[in-house]
Short mmCIF file of C-alpha atoms and ligand atoms in Angstrom, two decimals:
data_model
loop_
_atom_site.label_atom_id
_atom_site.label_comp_id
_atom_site.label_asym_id
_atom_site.label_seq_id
_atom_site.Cartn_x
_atom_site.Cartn_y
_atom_site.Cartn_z
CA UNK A 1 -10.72 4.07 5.66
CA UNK A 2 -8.92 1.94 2.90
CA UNK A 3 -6.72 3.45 1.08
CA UNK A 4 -4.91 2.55 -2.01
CA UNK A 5 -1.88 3.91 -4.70
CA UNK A 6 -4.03 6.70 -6.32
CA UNK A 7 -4.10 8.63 -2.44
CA UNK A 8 0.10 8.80 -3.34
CA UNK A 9 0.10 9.71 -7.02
CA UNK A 10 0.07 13.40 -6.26
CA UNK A 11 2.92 12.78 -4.32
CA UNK A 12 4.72 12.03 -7.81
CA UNK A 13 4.67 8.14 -6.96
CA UNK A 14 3.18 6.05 -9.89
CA UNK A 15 -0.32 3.74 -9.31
CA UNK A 16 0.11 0.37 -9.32
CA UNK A 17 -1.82 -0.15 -12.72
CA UNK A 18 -0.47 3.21 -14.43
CA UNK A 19 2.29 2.80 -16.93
CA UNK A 20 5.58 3.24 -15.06
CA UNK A 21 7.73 5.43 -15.90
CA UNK A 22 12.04 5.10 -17.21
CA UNK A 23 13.32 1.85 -17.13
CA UNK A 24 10.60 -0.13 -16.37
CA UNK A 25 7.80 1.06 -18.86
CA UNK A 26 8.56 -2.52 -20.55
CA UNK A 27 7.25 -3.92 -17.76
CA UNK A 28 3.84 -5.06 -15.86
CA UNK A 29 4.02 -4.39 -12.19
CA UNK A 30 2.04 -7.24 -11.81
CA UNK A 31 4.81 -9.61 -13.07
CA UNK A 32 7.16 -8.09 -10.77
CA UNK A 33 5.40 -8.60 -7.59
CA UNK A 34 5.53 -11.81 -6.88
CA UNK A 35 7.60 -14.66 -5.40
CA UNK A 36 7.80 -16.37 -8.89
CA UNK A 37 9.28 -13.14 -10.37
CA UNK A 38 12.15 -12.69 -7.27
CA UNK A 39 13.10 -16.66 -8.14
CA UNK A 40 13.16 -16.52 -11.61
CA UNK A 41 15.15 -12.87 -11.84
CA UNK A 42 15.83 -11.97 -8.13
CA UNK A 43 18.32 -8.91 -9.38
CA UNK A 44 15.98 -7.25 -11.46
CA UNK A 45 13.24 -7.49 -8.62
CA UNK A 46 15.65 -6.10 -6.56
CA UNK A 47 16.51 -3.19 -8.99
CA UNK A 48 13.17 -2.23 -9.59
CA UNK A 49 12.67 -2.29 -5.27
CA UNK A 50 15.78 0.29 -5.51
CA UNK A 51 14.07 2.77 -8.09
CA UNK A 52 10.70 2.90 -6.10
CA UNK A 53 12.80 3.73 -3.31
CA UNK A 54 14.62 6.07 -4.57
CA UNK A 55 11.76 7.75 -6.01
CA UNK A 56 10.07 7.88 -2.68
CA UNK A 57 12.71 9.49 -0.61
CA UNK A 58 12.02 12.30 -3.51
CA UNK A 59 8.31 12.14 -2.55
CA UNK A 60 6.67 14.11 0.24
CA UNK A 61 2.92 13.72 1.91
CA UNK A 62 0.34 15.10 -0.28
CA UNK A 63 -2.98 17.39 0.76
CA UNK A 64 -4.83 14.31 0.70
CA UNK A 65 -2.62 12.39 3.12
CA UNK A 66 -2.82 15.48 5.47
CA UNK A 67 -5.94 15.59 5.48
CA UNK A 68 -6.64 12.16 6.60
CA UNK A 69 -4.33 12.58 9.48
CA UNK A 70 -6.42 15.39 10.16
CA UNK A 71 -9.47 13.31 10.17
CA UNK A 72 -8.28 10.83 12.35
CA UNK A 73 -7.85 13.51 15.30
CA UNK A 74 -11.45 14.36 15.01
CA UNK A 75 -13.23 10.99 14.64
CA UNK A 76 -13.63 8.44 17.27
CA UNK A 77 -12.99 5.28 16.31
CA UNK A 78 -11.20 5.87 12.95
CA UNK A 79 -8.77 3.28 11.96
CA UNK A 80 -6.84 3.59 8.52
CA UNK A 81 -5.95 0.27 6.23
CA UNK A 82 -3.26 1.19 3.83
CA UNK A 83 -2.78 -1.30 1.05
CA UNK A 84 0.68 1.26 0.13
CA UNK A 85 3.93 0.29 1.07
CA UNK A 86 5.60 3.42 1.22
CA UNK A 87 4.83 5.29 4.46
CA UNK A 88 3.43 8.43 3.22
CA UNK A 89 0.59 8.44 5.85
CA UNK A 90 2.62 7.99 8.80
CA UNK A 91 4.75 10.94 7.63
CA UNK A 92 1.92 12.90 7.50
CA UNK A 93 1.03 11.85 10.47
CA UNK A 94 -1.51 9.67 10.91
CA UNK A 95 -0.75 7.36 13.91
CA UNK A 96 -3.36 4.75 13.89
CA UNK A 97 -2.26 2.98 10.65
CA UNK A 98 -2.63 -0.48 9.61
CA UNK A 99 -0.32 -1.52 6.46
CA UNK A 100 -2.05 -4.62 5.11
CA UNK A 101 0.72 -5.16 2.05
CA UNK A 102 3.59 -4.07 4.14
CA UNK A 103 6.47 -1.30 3.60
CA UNK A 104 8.98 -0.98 1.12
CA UNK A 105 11.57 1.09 2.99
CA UNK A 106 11.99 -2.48 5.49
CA UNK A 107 14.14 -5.57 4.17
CA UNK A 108 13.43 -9.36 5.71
CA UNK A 109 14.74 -12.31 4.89
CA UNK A 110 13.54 -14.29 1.82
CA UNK A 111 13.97 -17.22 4.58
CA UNK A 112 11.54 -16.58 6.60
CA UNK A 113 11.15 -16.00 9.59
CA UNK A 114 14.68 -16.27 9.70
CA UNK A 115 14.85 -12.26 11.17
CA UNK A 116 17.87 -11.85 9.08
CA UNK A 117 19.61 -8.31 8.59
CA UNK A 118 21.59 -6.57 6.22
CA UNK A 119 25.12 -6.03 6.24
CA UNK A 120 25.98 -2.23 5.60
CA UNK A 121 28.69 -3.17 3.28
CA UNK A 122 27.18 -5.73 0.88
CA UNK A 123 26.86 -4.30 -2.70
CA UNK A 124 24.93 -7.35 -4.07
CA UNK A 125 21.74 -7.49 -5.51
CA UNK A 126 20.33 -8.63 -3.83
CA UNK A 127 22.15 -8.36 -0.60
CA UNK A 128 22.15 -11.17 1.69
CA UNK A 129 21.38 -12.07 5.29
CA UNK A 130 24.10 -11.91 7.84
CA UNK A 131 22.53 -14.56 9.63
CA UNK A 132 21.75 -17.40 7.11
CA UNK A 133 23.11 -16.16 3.62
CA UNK A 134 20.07 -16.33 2.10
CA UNK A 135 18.96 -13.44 -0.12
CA UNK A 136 16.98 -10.13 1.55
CA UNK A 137 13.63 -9.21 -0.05
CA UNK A 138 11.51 -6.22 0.70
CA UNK A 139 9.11 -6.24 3.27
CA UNK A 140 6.13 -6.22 0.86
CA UNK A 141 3.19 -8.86 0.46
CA UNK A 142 3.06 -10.19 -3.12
CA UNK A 143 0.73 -12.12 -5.08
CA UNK A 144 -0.05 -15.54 -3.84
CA UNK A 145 1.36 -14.50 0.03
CA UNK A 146 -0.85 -14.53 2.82
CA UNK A 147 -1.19 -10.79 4.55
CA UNK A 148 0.57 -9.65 7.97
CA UNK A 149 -1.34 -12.13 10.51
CA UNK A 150 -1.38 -8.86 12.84
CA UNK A 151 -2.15 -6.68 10.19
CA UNK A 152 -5.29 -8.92 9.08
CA UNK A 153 -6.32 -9.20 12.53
CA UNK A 154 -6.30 -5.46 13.38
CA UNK A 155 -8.53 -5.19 9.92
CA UNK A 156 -10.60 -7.21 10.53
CA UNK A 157 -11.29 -5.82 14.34
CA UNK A 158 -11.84 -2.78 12.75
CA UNK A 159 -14.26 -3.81 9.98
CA UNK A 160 -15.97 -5.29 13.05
CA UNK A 161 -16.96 -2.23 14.70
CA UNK A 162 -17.10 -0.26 10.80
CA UNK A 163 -20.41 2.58 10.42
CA UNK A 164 -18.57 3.87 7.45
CA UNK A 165 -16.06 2.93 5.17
CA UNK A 166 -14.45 4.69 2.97
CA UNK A 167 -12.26 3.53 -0.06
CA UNK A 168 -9.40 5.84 -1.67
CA UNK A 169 -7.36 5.76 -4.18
CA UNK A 170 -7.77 2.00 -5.31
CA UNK A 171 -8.96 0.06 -8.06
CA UNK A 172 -10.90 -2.65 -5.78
CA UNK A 173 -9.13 -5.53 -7.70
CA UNK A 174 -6.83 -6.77 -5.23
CA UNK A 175 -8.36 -9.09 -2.76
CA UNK A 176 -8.42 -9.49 0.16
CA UNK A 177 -8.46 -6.03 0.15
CA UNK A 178 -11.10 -5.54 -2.22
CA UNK A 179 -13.51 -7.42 -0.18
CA UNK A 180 -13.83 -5.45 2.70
CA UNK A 181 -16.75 -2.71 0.84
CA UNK A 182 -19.00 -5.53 0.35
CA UNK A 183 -18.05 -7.49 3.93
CA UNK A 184 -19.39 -4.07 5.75
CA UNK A 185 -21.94 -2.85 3.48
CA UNK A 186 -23.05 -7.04 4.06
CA UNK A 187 -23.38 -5.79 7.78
CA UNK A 188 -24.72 -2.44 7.28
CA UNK A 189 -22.45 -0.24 7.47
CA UNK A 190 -22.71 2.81 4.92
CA UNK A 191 -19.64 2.82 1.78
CA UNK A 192 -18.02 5.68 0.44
CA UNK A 193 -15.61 5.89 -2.40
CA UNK A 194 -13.63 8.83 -3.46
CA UNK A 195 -11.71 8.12 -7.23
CA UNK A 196 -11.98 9.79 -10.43
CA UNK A 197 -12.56 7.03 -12.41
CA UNK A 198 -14.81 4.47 -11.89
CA UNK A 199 -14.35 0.77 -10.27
CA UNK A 200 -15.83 -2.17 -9.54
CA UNK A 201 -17.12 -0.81 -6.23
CA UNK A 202 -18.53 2.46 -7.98
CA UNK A 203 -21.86 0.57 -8.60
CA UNK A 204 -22.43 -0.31 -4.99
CA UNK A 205 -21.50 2.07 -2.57
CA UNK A 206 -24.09 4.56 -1.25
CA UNK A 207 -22.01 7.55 -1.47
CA UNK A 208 -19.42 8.16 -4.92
CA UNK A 209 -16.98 11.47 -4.95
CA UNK A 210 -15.64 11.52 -7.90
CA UNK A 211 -12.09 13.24 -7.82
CA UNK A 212 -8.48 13.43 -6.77
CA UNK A 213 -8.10 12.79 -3.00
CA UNK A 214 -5.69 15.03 -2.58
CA UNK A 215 -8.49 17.81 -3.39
CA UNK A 216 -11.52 15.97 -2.14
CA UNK A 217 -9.83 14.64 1.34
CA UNK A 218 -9.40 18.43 1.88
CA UNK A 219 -12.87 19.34 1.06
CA UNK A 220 -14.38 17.05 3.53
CA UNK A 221 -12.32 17.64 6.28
CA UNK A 222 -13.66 21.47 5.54
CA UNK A 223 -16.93 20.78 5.98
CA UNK A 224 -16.58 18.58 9.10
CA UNK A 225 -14.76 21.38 10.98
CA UNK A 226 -17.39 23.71 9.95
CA UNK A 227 -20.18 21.85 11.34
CA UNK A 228 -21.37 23.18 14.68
CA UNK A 229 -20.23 20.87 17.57
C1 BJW B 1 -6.69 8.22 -7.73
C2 BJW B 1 -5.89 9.28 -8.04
C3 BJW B 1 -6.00 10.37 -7.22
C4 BJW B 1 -5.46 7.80 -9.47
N1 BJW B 1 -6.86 10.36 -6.19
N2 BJW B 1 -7.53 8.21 -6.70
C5 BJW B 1 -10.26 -13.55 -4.54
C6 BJW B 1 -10.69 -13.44 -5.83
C7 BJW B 1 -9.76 -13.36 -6.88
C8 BJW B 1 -8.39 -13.40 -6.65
C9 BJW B 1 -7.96 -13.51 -5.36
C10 BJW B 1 -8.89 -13.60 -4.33
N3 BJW B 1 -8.19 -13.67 -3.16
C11 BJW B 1 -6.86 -13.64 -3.44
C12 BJW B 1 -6.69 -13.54 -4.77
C13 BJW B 1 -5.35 -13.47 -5.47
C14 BJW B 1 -4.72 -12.12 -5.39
C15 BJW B 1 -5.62 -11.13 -6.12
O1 BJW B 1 -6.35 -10.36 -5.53
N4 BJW B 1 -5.56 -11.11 -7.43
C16 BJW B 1 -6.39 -10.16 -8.20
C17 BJW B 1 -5.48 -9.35 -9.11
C18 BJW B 1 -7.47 -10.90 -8.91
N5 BJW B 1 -4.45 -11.70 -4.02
C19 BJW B 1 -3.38 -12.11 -3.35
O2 BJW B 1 -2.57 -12.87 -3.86
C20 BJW B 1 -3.19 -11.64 -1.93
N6 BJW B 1 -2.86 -12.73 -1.10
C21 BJW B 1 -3.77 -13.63 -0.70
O3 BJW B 1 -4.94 -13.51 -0.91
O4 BJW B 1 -3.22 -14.67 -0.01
C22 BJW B 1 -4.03 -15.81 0.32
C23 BJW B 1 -3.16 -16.70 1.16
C24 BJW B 1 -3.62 -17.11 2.39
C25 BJW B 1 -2.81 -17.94 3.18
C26 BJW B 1 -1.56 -18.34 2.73
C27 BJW B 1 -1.09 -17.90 1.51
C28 BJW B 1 -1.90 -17.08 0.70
C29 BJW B 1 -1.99 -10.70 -1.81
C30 BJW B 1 -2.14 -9.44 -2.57
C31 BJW B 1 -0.84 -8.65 -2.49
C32 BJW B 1 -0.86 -7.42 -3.38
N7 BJW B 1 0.46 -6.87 -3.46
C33 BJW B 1 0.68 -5.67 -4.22
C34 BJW B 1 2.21 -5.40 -4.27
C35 BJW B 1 2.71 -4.85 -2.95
C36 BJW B 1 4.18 -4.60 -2.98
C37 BJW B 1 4.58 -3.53 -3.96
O5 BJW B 1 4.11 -2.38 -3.89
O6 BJW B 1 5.42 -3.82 -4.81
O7 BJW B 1 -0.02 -4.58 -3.61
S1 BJW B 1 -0.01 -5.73 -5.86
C38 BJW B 1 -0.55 -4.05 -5.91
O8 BJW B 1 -1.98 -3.97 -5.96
C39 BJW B 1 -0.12 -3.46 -4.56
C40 BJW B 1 -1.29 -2.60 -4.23
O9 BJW B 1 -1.36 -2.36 -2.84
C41 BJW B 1 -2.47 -3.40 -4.74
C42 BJW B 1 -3.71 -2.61 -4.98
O10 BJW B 1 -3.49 -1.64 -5.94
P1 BJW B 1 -4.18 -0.22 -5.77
O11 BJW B 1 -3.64 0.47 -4.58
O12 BJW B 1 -5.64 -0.37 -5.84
O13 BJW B 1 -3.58 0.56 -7.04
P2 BJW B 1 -4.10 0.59 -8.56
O14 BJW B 1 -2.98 1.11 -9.36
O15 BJW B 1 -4.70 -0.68 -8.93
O16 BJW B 1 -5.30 1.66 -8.55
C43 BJW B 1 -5.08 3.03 -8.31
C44 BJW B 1 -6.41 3.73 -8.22
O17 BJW B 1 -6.18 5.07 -7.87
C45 BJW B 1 -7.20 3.73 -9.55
O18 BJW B 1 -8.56 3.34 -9.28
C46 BJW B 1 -7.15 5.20 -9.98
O19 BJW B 1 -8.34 5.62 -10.64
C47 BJW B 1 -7.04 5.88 -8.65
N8 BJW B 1 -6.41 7.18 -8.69
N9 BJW B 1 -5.14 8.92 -9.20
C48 BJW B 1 -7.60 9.21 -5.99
N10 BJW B 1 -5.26 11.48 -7.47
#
């Protein structure tokens, strides 16, 4: 499974190409997530870290999320790539869970791999590392930045041994994410997509269900527990 912002907008947590909401409707997420943006304006990149946060620990797993921990208790070999940084499907627990753009809720070093931490009482924005002074960042992969090296390796293992794959939630633009449908379907395997709206997968995967995840997820995991054994 690959799994993508529109499997956590019925948690109340905005896509990544939907107009945000408040403050930052002026704004293009896609400006904001990246290592030019934190250099040029490393406060407001910082502030805008805070709101998501903040909005998350209002947030709670969704149907959909349940249901794919759900799945991965009854089917061998499942393995589930999250391009979301904010920990939803571990909370609903799924176990198995690789985060390919990391987590929003940890904070590294911008110095890396200095493994800098943050001092409880530093107010600035952002704060910075006890070790080396340098600023903290969140734990997130932006544009231009290579992915996890364990988190790339455990994908592609996965996509390796992949008879189905099945995309959520995501508009297919972001590589190297986006690049995984074609990489198994190249080898064979069969690709699902569940969305209600089209993408640029929609045209080549075998199987389309079009609709929210948090009612479709559901709906599947219905009909695989009602199959005989
Ligand atoms: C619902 C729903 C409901 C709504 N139910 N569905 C090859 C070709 C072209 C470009 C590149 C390429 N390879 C690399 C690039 C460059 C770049 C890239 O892909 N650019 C494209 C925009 C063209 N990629 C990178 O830079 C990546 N790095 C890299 O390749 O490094 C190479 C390197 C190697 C060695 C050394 C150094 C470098 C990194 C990409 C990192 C992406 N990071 C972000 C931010 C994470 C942190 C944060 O959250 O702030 O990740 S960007 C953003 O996009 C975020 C998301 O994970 C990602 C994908 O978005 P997603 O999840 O698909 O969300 P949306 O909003 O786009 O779509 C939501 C979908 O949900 C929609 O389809 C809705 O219809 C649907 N939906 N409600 C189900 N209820």
């Amino acid at each position: 499974m690959l799994t993508g912002a529109g499997v956590s907008a019925e948690s109340g947590l905005a896509t990544f190409r939907d107009s945000q909401d408040g403050l930052w409707t002026d704004y293009r997420p896609e400006d904001l997530a990246t290592p030019e943006a934190f250099a040029r304006d490393p406060k407001m990149v910082w502030r805008w870290y805070e709101w998501r946060r903040r909005k998350l620990r209002g947030a709670t797993p969704n149907p959909g999320h349940i249901a794919l921990a759900e799945l991965e208790r009854l089917l061998p070999g499942y393995t589930l790539i999250t391009q979301n940084v904010d920990g939803l499907h571990q909370r609903a627990g799924s176990r198995n869970v690789i985060e390919f753009h990391g987590n929003i809720t940890r904070t590294v070093c911008s110095n890396k791999p200095c493994p800098g931490q943050w001092q409880a009482d530093d107010e600035r924005e952002p704060p910075v590392c006890r070790d080396c002074g340098h600023q903290l960042r969140p734990d997130v992969v932006w544009f231009g930045e290579a992915i996890p090296f364990q988190a790339m390796q455990g994908a592609l293992d996965a996509l390796r041994e992949c008879d189905l794959f099945i995309s959520i939630g995501t508009s297919s633009l972001v590589y190297p994410a986006a690049g995984m449908a074609a990489e198994v379907a190249a080898r064979g395997a069969t690709v699902a997509e569940i969305n209600p709206e089209a993408t640029p997968l929609s045209s080549s995967a075998d199987l389309l269900l079009a609709g929210r995840s948090g009612e479709v997820l559901p709906a599947v995991l219905a009909t695989l527990t009602a199959l005989p054994d």
